[in-house]
Amino acid sequence: MKGIPILFLFQLTLTVICETNNLEWFWKTNFVSRALPWFLLGYVVHVFEREAVEIADIVLMISVAAGCMTALIPIVYDTAVNFSCVGVLLYSLSLFLIGVKYPKKAINKTIAFIGDNLSLNIYLSCCVWGD
């Protein structure tokens, strides 16, 4: 549990270095840097679900908005360092917690179809073709 922040820091560092230097996708996409932090985070959220659900909605919504804005900064402005993955991490974590907080909330049928039936294919195609 104490290693999760280290794994996310490793993921961010590796992604920023690779994106900034235009390195190939396989340098940043591996089990340890991509999947393991999220898998362990899911486990921790499951164990501490009650505490995760107590986070205020406004905090989660502000985190989603801040993450989106942070992710867009290197895209809109030509920055020397591509740090959009920091924003992606922030809004992904916030959306993940919103999903845990409201498990029965209906979502768009198209998004539900993609998540249920196509997410593995999308993941595998990103692994083969790069992201």
PDB file of N, CA, C and O in Angstrom, residues 30-88:
ATOM      1  N   ASN A  30       4.290  -0.713 -19.846  1.00  0.00           N
ATOM      2  CA  ASN A  30       4.579  -2.051 -19.367  1.00  0.00           C
ATOM      3  C   ASN A  30       3.709  -2.291 -18.140  1.00  0.00           C
ATOM      4  O   ASN A  30       3.042  -1.382 -17.646  1.00  0.00           O
ATOM      5  N   PHE A  31       3.702  -3.503 -17.657  1.00  0.00           N
ATOM      6  CA  PHE A  31       2.813  -3.847 -16.551  1.00  0.00           C
ATOM      7  C   PHE A  31       3.107  -3.039 -15.295  1.00  0.00           C
ATOM      8  O   PHE A  31       2.199  -2.532 -14.638  1.00  0.00           O
ATOM      9  N   VAL A  32       4.376  -2.877 -14.966  1.00  0.00           N
ATOM     10  CA  VAL A  32       4.742  -2.193 -13.724  1.00  0.00           C
ATOM     11  C   VAL A  32       4.380  -0.713 -13.784  1.00  0.00           C
ATOM     12  O   VAL A  32       3.862  -0.158 -12.827  1.00  0.00           O
ATOM     13  N   SER A  33       4.610  -0.074 -14.911  1.00  0.00           N
ATOM     14  CA  SER A  33       4.371   1.366 -14.972  1.00  0.00           C
ATOM     15  C   SER A  33       2.939   1.734 -15.327  1.00  0.00           C
ATOM     16  O   SER A  33       2.504   2.843 -15.018  1.00  0.00           O
ATOM     17  N   ARG A  34       2.185   0.854 -15.956  1.00  0.00           N
ATOM     18  CA  ARG A  34       0.819   1.203 -16.377  1.00  0.00           C
ATOM     19  C   ARG A  34      -0.265   0.487 -15.582  1.00  0.00           C
ATOM     20  O   ARG A  34      -1.183   1.117 -15.084  1.00  0.00           O
ATOM     21  N   ALA A  35      -0.187  -0.803 -15.472  1.00  0.00           N
ATOM     22  CA  ALA A  35      -1.301  -1.566 -14.888  1.00  0.00           C
ATOM     23  C   ALA A  35      -1.200  -1.729 -13.371  1.00  0.00           C
ATOM     24  O   ALA A  35      -2.206  -1.593 -12.669  1.00  0.00           O
ATOM     25  N   LEU A  36      -0.023  -2.014 -12.869  1.00  0.00           N
ATOM     26  CA  LEU A  36       0.128  -2.323 -11.446  1.00  0.00           C
ATOM     27  C   LEU A  36      -0.337  -1.198 -10.517  1.00  0.00           C
ATOM     28  O   LEU A  36      -1.051  -1.466  -9.550  1.00  0.00           O
ATOM     29  N   PRO A  37      -0.010   0.074 -10.777  1.00  0.00           N
ATOM     30  CA  PRO A  37      -0.497   1.115  -9.863  1.00  0.00           C
ATOM     31  C   PRO A  37      -2.020   1.175  -9.804  1.00  0.00           C
ATOM     32  O   PRO A  37      -2.606   1.321  -8.730  1.00  0.00           O
ATOM     33  N   TRP A  38      -2.675   1.029 -10.951  1.00  0.00           N
ATOM     34  CA  TRP A  38      -4.143   1.099 -10.977  1.00  0.00           C
ATOM     35  C   TRP A  38      -4.769  -0.136 -10.352  1.00  0.00           C
ATOM     36  O   TRP A  38      -5.795  -0.046  -9.676  1.00  0.00           O
ATOM     37  N   PHE A  39      -4.169  -1.284 -10.574  1.00  0.00           N
ATOM     38  CA  PHE A  39      -4.665  -2.510  -9.953  1.00  0.00           C
ATOM     39  C   PHE A  39      -4.596  -2.404  -8.441  1.00  0.00           C
ATOM     40  O   PHE A  39      -5.561  -2.700  -7.734  1.00  0.00           O
ATOM     41  N   LEU A  40      -3.460  -1.962  -7.922  1.00  0.00           N
ATOM     42  CA  LEU A  40      -3.308  -1.820  -6.476  1.00  0.00           C
ATOM     43  C   LEU A  40      -4.207  -0.720  -5.921  1.00  0.00           C
ATOM     44  O   LEU A  40      -4.762  -0.862  -4.828  1.00  0.00           O
ATOM     45  N   LEU A  41      -4.374   0.366  -6.665  1.00  0.00           N
ATOM     46  CA  LEU A  41      -5.277   1.427  -6.227  1.00  0.00           C
ATOM     47  C   LEU A  41      -6.710   0.917  -6.144  1.00  0.00           C
ATOM     48  O   LEU A  41      -7.436   1.228  -5.199  1.00  0.00           O
ATOM     49  N   GLY A  42      -7.111   0.120  -7.120  1.00  0.00           N
ATOM     50  CA  GLY A  42      -8.449  -0.472  -7.072  1.00  0.00           C
ATOM     51  C   GLY A  42      -8.635  -1.362  -5.861  1.00  0.00           C
ATOM     52  O   GLY A  42      -9.688  -1.354  -5.221  1.00  0.00           O
ATOM     53  N   TYR A  43      -7.612  -2.105  -5.528  1.00  0.00           N
ATOM     54  CA  TYR A  43      -7.674  -2.954  -4.342  1.00  0.00           C
ATOM     55  C   TYR A  43      -7.808  -2.119  -3.078  1.00  0.00           C
ATOM     56  O   TYR A  43      -8.623  -2.405  -2.206  1.00  0.00           O
ATOM     57  N   VAL A  44      -7.010  -1.059  -2.960  1.00  0.00           N
ATOM     58  CA  VAL A  44      -7.058  -0.196  -1.778  1.00  0.00           C
ATOM     59  C   VAL A  44      -8.412   0.503  -1.674  1.00  0.00           C
ATOM     60  O   VAL A  44      -8.995   0.592  -0.590  1.00  0.00           O
ATOM     61  N   VAL A  45      -8.933   0.992  -2.785  1.00  0.00           N
ATOM     62  CA  VAL A  45     -10.243   1.649  -2.757  1.00  0.00           C
ATOM     63  C   VAL A  45     -11.325   0.654  -2.357  1.00  0.00           C
ATOM     64  O   VAL A  45     -12.244   0.989  -1.617  1.00  0.00           O
ATOM     65  N   HIS A  46     -11.200  -0.581  -2.812  1.00  0.00           N
ATOM     66  CA  HIS A  46     -12.170  -1.601  -2.420  1.00  0.00           C
ATOM     67  C   HIS A  46     -12.106  -1.857  -0.914  1.00  0.00           C
ATOM     68  O   HIS A  46     -13.135  -1.980  -0.254  1.00  0.00           O
ATOM     69  N   VAL A  47     -10.911  -1.914  -0.374  1.00  0.00           N
ATOM     70  CA  VAL A  47     -10.745  -2.162   1.066  1.00  0.00           C
ATOM     71  C   VAL A  47     -11.256  -0.971   1.880  1.00  0.00           C
ATOM     72  O   VAL A  47     -11.925  -1.141   2.895  1.00  0.00           O
ATOM     73  N   PHE A  48     -10.967   0.238   1.412  1.00  0.00           N
ATOM     74  CA  PHE A  48     -11.373   1.452   2.134  1.00  0.00           C
ATOM     75  C   PHE A  48     -12.515   2.155   1.415  1.00  0.00           C
ATOM     76  O   PHE A  48     -12.539   3.383   1.330  1.00  0.00           O
ATOM     77  N   GLU A  49     -13.473   1.384   0.924  1.00  0.00           N
ATOM     78  CA  GLU A  49     -14.557   1.951   0.117  1.00  0.00           C
ATOM     79  C   GLU A  49     -15.365   2.984   0.888  1.00  0.00           C
ATOM     80  O   GLU A  49     -15.767   4.006   0.341  1.00  0.00           O
ATOM     81  N   ARG A  50     -15.605   2.755   2.154  1.00  0.00           N
ATOM     82  CA  ARG A  50     -16.396   3.696   2.952  1.00  0.00           C
ATOM     83  C   ARG A  50     -15.720   5.070   2.995  1.00  0.00           C
ATOM     84  O   ARG A  50     -16.375   6.098   2.855  1.00  0.00           O
ATOM     85  N   GLU A  51     -14.410   5.097   3.185  1.00  0.00           N
ATOM     86  CA  GLU A  51     -13.696   6.367   3.224  1.00  0.00           C
ATOM     87  C   GLU A  51     -13.698   7.037   1.855  1.00  0.00           C
ATOM     88  O   GLU A  51     -13.780   8.258   1.748  1.00  0.00           O
ATOM     89  N   ALA A  52     -13.593   6.245   0.787  1.00  0.00           N
ATOM     90  CA  ALA A  52     -13.589   6.802  -0.564  1.00  0.00           C
ATOM     91  C   ALA A  52     -14.934   7.426  -0.905  1.00  0.00           C
ATOM     92  O   ALA A  52     -14.997   8.442  -1.598  1.00  0.00           O
ATOM     93  N   VAL A  53     -16.011   6.841  -0.421  1.00  0.00           N
ATOM     94  CA  VAL A  53     -17.348   7.341  -0.715  1.00  0.00           C
ATOM     95  C   VAL A  53     -17.625   8.644   0.032  1.00  0.00           C
ATOM     96  O   VAL A  53     -18.458   9.440  -0.381  1.00  0.00           O
ATOM     97  N   GLU A  54     -16.907   8.906   1.100  1.00  0.00           N
ATOM     98  CA  GLU A  54     -17.136  10.111   1.895  1.00  0.00           C
ATOM     99  C   GLU A  54     -16.509  11.364   1.293  1.00  0.00           C
ATOM    100  O   GLU A  54     -16.695  12.450   1.824  1.00  0.00           O
ATOM    101  N   ILE A  55     -15.789  11.249   0.196  1.00  0.00           N
ATOM    102  CA  ILE A  55     -15.207  12.420  -0.459  1.00  0.00           C
ATOM    103  C   ILE A  55     -16.341  13.236  -1.073  1.00  0.00           C
ATOM    104  O   ILE A  55     -17.211  12.696  -1.759  1.00  0.00           O
ATOM    105  N   ALA A  56     -16.335  14.532  -0.836  1.00  0.00           N
ATOM    106  CA  ALA A  56     -17.402  15.407  -1.325  1.00  0.00           C
ATOM    107  C   ALA A  56     -17.431  15.446  -2.854  1.00  0.00           C
ATOM    108  O   ALA A  56     -16.374  15.429  -3.505  1.00  0.00           O
ATOM    109  N   ASP A  57     -18.638  15.514  -3.396  1.00  0.00           N
ATOM    110  CA  ASP A  57     -18.803  15.560  -4.850  1.00  0.00           C
ATOM    111  C   ASP A  57     -18.093  16.764  -5.461  1.00  0.00           C
ATOM    112  O   ASP A  57     -17.495  16.654  -6.533  1.00  0.00           O
ATOM    113  N   ILE A  58     -18.153  17.898  -4.795  1.00  0.00           N
ATOM    114  CA  ILE A  58     -17.530  19.105  -5.339  1.00  0.00           C
ATOM    115  C   ILE A  58     -16.021  18.928  -5.453  1.00  0.00           C
ATOM    116  O   ILE A  58     -15.405  19.393  -6.421  1.00  0.00           O
ATOM    117  N   VAL A  59     -15.415  18.225  -4.515  1.00  0.00           N
ATOM    118  CA  VAL A  59     -13.969  17.967  -4.578  1.00  0.00           C
ATOM    119  C   VAL A  59     -13.651  17.095  -5.786  1.00  0.00           C
ATOM    120  O   VAL A  59     -12.684  17.356  -6.524  1.00  0.00           O
ATOM    121  N   LEU A  60     -14.463  16.080  -6.013  1.00  0.00           N
ATOM    122  CA  LEU A  60     -14.233  15.205  -7.165  1.00  0.00           C
ATOM    123  C   LEU A  60     -14.437  15.951  -8.483  1.00  0.00           C
ATOM    124  O   LEU A  60     -13.664  15.781  -9.427  1.00  0.00           O
ATOM    125  N   MET A  61     -15.469  16.789  -8.556  1.00  0.00           N
ATOM    126  CA  MET A  61     -15.737  17.544  -9.788  1.00  0.00           C
ATOM    127  C   MET A  61     -14.624  18.567 -10.057  1.00  0.00           C
ATOM    128  O   MET A  61     -14.206  18.742 -11.208  1.00  0.00           O
ATOM    129  N   ILE A  62     -14.156  19.236  -9.017  1.00  0.00           N
ATOM    130  CA  ILE A  62     -13.049  20.178  -9.191  1.00  0.00           C
ATOM    131  C   ILE A  62     -11.790  19.437  -9.633  1.00  0.00           C
ATOM    132  O   ILE A  62     -11.036  19.918 -10.484  1.00  0.00           O
ATOM    133  N   SER A  63     -11.571  18.244  -9.087  1.00  0.00           N
ATOM    134  CA  SER A  63     -10.404  17.444  -9.483  1.00  0.00           C
ATOM    135  C   SER A  63     -10.488  17.019 -10.942  1.00  0.00           C
ATOM    136  O   SER A  63      -9.480  17.022 -11.656  1.00  0.00           O
ATOM    137  N   VAL A  64     -11.685  16.658 -11.392  1.00  0.00           N
ATOM    138  CA  VAL A  64     -11.871  16.300 -12.804  1.00  0.00           C
ATOM    139  C   VAL A  64     -11.563  17.507 -13.688  1.00  0.00           C
ATOM    140  O   VAL A  64     -10.817  17.405 -14.669  1.00  0.00           O
ATOM    141  N   ALA A  65     -12.123  18.664 -13.343  1.00  0.00           N
ATOM    142  CA  ALA A  65     -11.892  19.876 -14.145  1.00  0.00           C
ATOM    143  C   ALA A  65     -10.424  20.280 -14.124  1.00  0.00           C
ATOM    144  O   ALA A  65      -9.844  20.616 -15.171  1.00  0.00           O
ATOM    145  N   ALA A  66      -9.802  20.255 -12.949  1.00  0.00           N
ATOM    146  CA  ALA A  66      -8.381  20.617 -12.842  1.00  0.00           C
ATOM    147  C   ALA A  66      -7.513  19.644 -13.631  1.00  0.00           C
ATOM    148  O   ALA A  66      -6.540  20.050 -14.280  1.00  0.00           O
ATOM    149  N   GLY A  67      -7.850  18.359 -13.582  1.00  0.00           N
ATOM    150  CA  GLY A  67      -7.100  17.371 -14.344  1.00  0.00           C
ATOM    151  C   GLY A  67      -7.213  17.596 -15.839  1.00  0.00           C
ATOM    152  O   GLY A  67      -6.213  17.512 -16.569  1.00  0.00           O
ATOM    153  N   CYS A  68      -8.429  17.899 -16.308  1.00  0.00           N
ATOM    154  CA  CYS A  68      -8.621  18.173 -17.740  1.00  0.00           C
ATOM    155  C   CYS A  68      -7.823  19.400 -18.175  1.00  0.00           C
ATOM    156  O   CYS A  68      -7.173  19.382 -19.224  1.00  0.00           O
ATOM    157  N   MET A  69      -7.880  20.454 -17.372  1.00  0.00           N
ATOM    158  CA  MET A  69      -7.133  21.679 -17.719  1.00  0.00           C
ATOM    159  C   MET A  69      -5.625  21.432 -17.699  1.00  0.00           C
ATOM    160  O   MET A  69      -4.904  21.898 -18.581  1.00  0.00           O
ATOM    161  N   THR A  70      -5.158  20.677 -16.716  1.00  0.00           N
ATOM    162  CA  THR A  70      -3.726  20.373 -16.638  1.00  0.00           C
ATOM    163  C   THR A  70      -3.283  19.529 -17.830  1.00  0.00           C
ATOM    164  O   THR A  70      -2.206  19.744 -18.391  1.00  0.00           O
ATOM    165  N   ALA A  71      -4.113  18.593 -18.228  1.00  0.00           N
ATOM    166  CA  ALA A  71      -3.771  17.740 -19.370  1.00  0.00           C
ATOM    167  C   ALA A  71      -3.737  18.533 -20.680  1.00  0.00           C
ATOM    168  O   ALA A  71      -2.989  18.191 -21.599  1.00  0.00           O
ATOM    169  N   LEU A  72      -4.524  19.588 -20.760  1.00  0.00           N
ATOM    170  CA  LEU A  72      -4.579  20.372 -21.994  1.00  0.00           C
ATOM    171  C   LEU A  72      -3.454  21.396 -22.121  1.00  0.00           C
ATOM    172  O   LEU A  72      -3.149  21.838 -23.236  1.00  0.00           O
ATOM    173  N   ILE A  73      -2.839  21.797 -21.025  1.00  0.00           N
ATOM    174  CA  ILE A  73      -1.819  22.852 -21.072  1.00  0.00           C
ATOM    175  C   ILE A  73      -0.699  22.532 -22.072  1.00  0.00           C
ATOM    176  O   ILE A  73      -0.388  23.355 -22.942  1.00  0.00           O
ATOM    177  N   PRO A  74      -0.056  21.334 -22.003  1.00  0.00           N
ATOM    178  CA  PRO A  74       1.012  21.067 -22.973  1.00  0.00           C
ATOM    179  C   PRO A  74       0.514  20.902 -24.405  1.00  0.00           C
ATOM    180  O   PRO A  74       1.294  21.015 -25.350  1.00  0.00           O
ATOM    181  N   ILE A  75      -0.783  20.647 -24.565  1.00  0.00           N
ATOM    182  CA  ILE A  75      -1.331  20.488 -25.913  1.00  0.00           C
ATOM    183  C   ILE A  75      -1.633  21.852 -26.523  1.00  0.00           C
ATOM    184  O   ILE A  75      -1.330  22.107 -27.686  1.00  0.00           O
ATOM    185  N   VAL A  76      -2.230  22.735 -25.729  1.00  0.00           N
ATOM    186  CA  VAL A  76      -2.600  24.062 -26.219  1.00  0.00           C
ATOM    187  C   VAL A  76      -1.372  24.964 -26.364  1.00  0.00           C
ATOM    188  O   VAL A  76      -1.230  25.681 -27.345  1.00  0.00           O
ATOM    189  N   TYR A  77      -0.498  24.926 -25.369  1.00  0.00           N
ATOM    190  CA  TYR A  77       0.715  25.741 -25.389  1.00  0.00           C
ATOM    191  C   TYR A  77       1.900  24.827 -25.679  1.00  0.00           C
ATOM    192  O   TYR A  77       1.958  23.701 -25.222  1.00  0.00           O
ATOM    193  N   ASP A  78       2.843  25.325 -26.399  1.00  0.00           N
ATOM    194  CA  ASP A  78       4.029  24.530 -26.735  1.00  0.00           C
ATOM    195  C   ASP A  78       5.008  24.593 -25.571  1.00  0.00           C
ATOM    196  O   ASP A  78       5.850  25.484 -25.494  1.00  0.00           O
ATOM    197  N   THR A  79       4.877  23.635 -24.645  1.00  0.00           N
ATOM    198  CA  THR A  79       5.755  23.607 -23.475  1.00  0.00           C
ATOM    199  C   THR A  79       6.976  22.744 -23.759  1.00  0.00           C
ATOM    200  O   THR A  79       6.934  21.842 -24.601  1.00  0.00           O
ATOM    201  N   ALA A  80       8.044  23.018 -23.054  1.00  0.00           N
ATOM    202  CA  ALA A  80       9.280  22.246 -23.231  1.00  0.00           C
ATOM    203  C   ALA A  80       9.127  20.827 -22.693  1.00  0.00           C
ATOM    204  O   ALA A  80       9.752  19.898 -23.191  1.00  0.00           O
ATOM    205  N   VAL A  81       8.289  20.663 -21.665  1.00  0.00           N
ATOM    206  CA  VAL A  81       8.059  19.359 -21.048  1.00  0.00           C
ATOM    207  C   VAL A  81       6.595  18.992 -21.228  1.00  0.00           C
ATOM    208  O   VAL A  81       5.709  19.778 -20.898  1.00  0.00           O
ATOM    209  N   ASN A  82       6.337  17.808 -21.757  1.00  0.00           N
ATOM    210  CA  ASN A  82       4.969  17.341 -21.934  1.00  0.00           C
ATOM    211  C   ASN A  82       4.516  16.655 -20.643  1.00  0.00           C
ATOM    212  O   ASN A  82       4.831  15.500 -20.406  1.00  0.00           O
ATOM    213  N   PHE A  83       3.765  17.367 -19.832  1.00  0.00           N
ATOM    214  CA  PHE A  83       3.321  16.853 -18.542  1.00  0.00           C
ATOM    215  C   PHE A  83       1.814  16.583 -18.516  1.00  0.00           C
ATOM    216  O   PHE A  83       1.208  16.552 -17.454  1.00  0.00           O
ATOM    217  N   SER A  84       1.212  16.364 -19.673  1.00  0.00           N
ATOM    218  CA  SER A  84      -0.235  16.137 -19.726  1.00  0.00           C
ATOM    219  C   SER A  84      -0.647  14.888 -18.951  1.00  0.00           C
ATOM    220  O   SER A  84      -1.789  14.798 -18.487  1.00  0.00           O
ATOM    221  N   CYS A  85       0.250  13.938 -18.760  1.00  0.00           N
ATOM    222  CA  CYS A  85      -0.083  12.724 -18.021  1.00  0.00           C
ATOM    223  C   CYS A  85      -0.418  13.020 -16.563  1.00  0.00           C
ATOM    224  O   CYS A  85      -1.159  12.263 -15.934  1.00  0.00           O
ATOM    225  N   VAL A  86       0.072  14.132 -16.018  1.00  0.00           N
ATOM    226  CA  VAL A  86      -0.268  14.515 -14.647  1.00  0.00           C
ATOM    227  C   VAL A  86      -1.762  14.812 -14.566  1.00  0.00           C
ATOM    228  O   VAL A  86      -2.452  14.370 -13.647  1.00  0.00           O
ATOM    229  N   GLY A  87      -2.273  15.560 -15.534  1.00  0.00           N
ATOM    230  CA  GLY A  87      -3.702  15.849 -15.576  1.00  0.00           C
ATOM    231  C   GLY A  87      -4.527  14.605 -15.825  1.00  0.00           C
ATOM    232  O   GLY A  87      -5.593  14.419 -15.225  1.00  0.00           O
ATOM    233  N   VAL A  88      -4.044  13.746 -16.698  1.00  0.00           N
ATOM    234  CA  VAL A  88      -4.754  12.501 -16.984  1.00  0.00           C
ATOM    235  C   VAL A  88      -4.855  11.650 -15.720  1.00  0.00           C
ATOM    236  O   VAL A  88      -5.908  11.074 -15.427  1.00  0.00           O
TER     237      VAL A  88
END
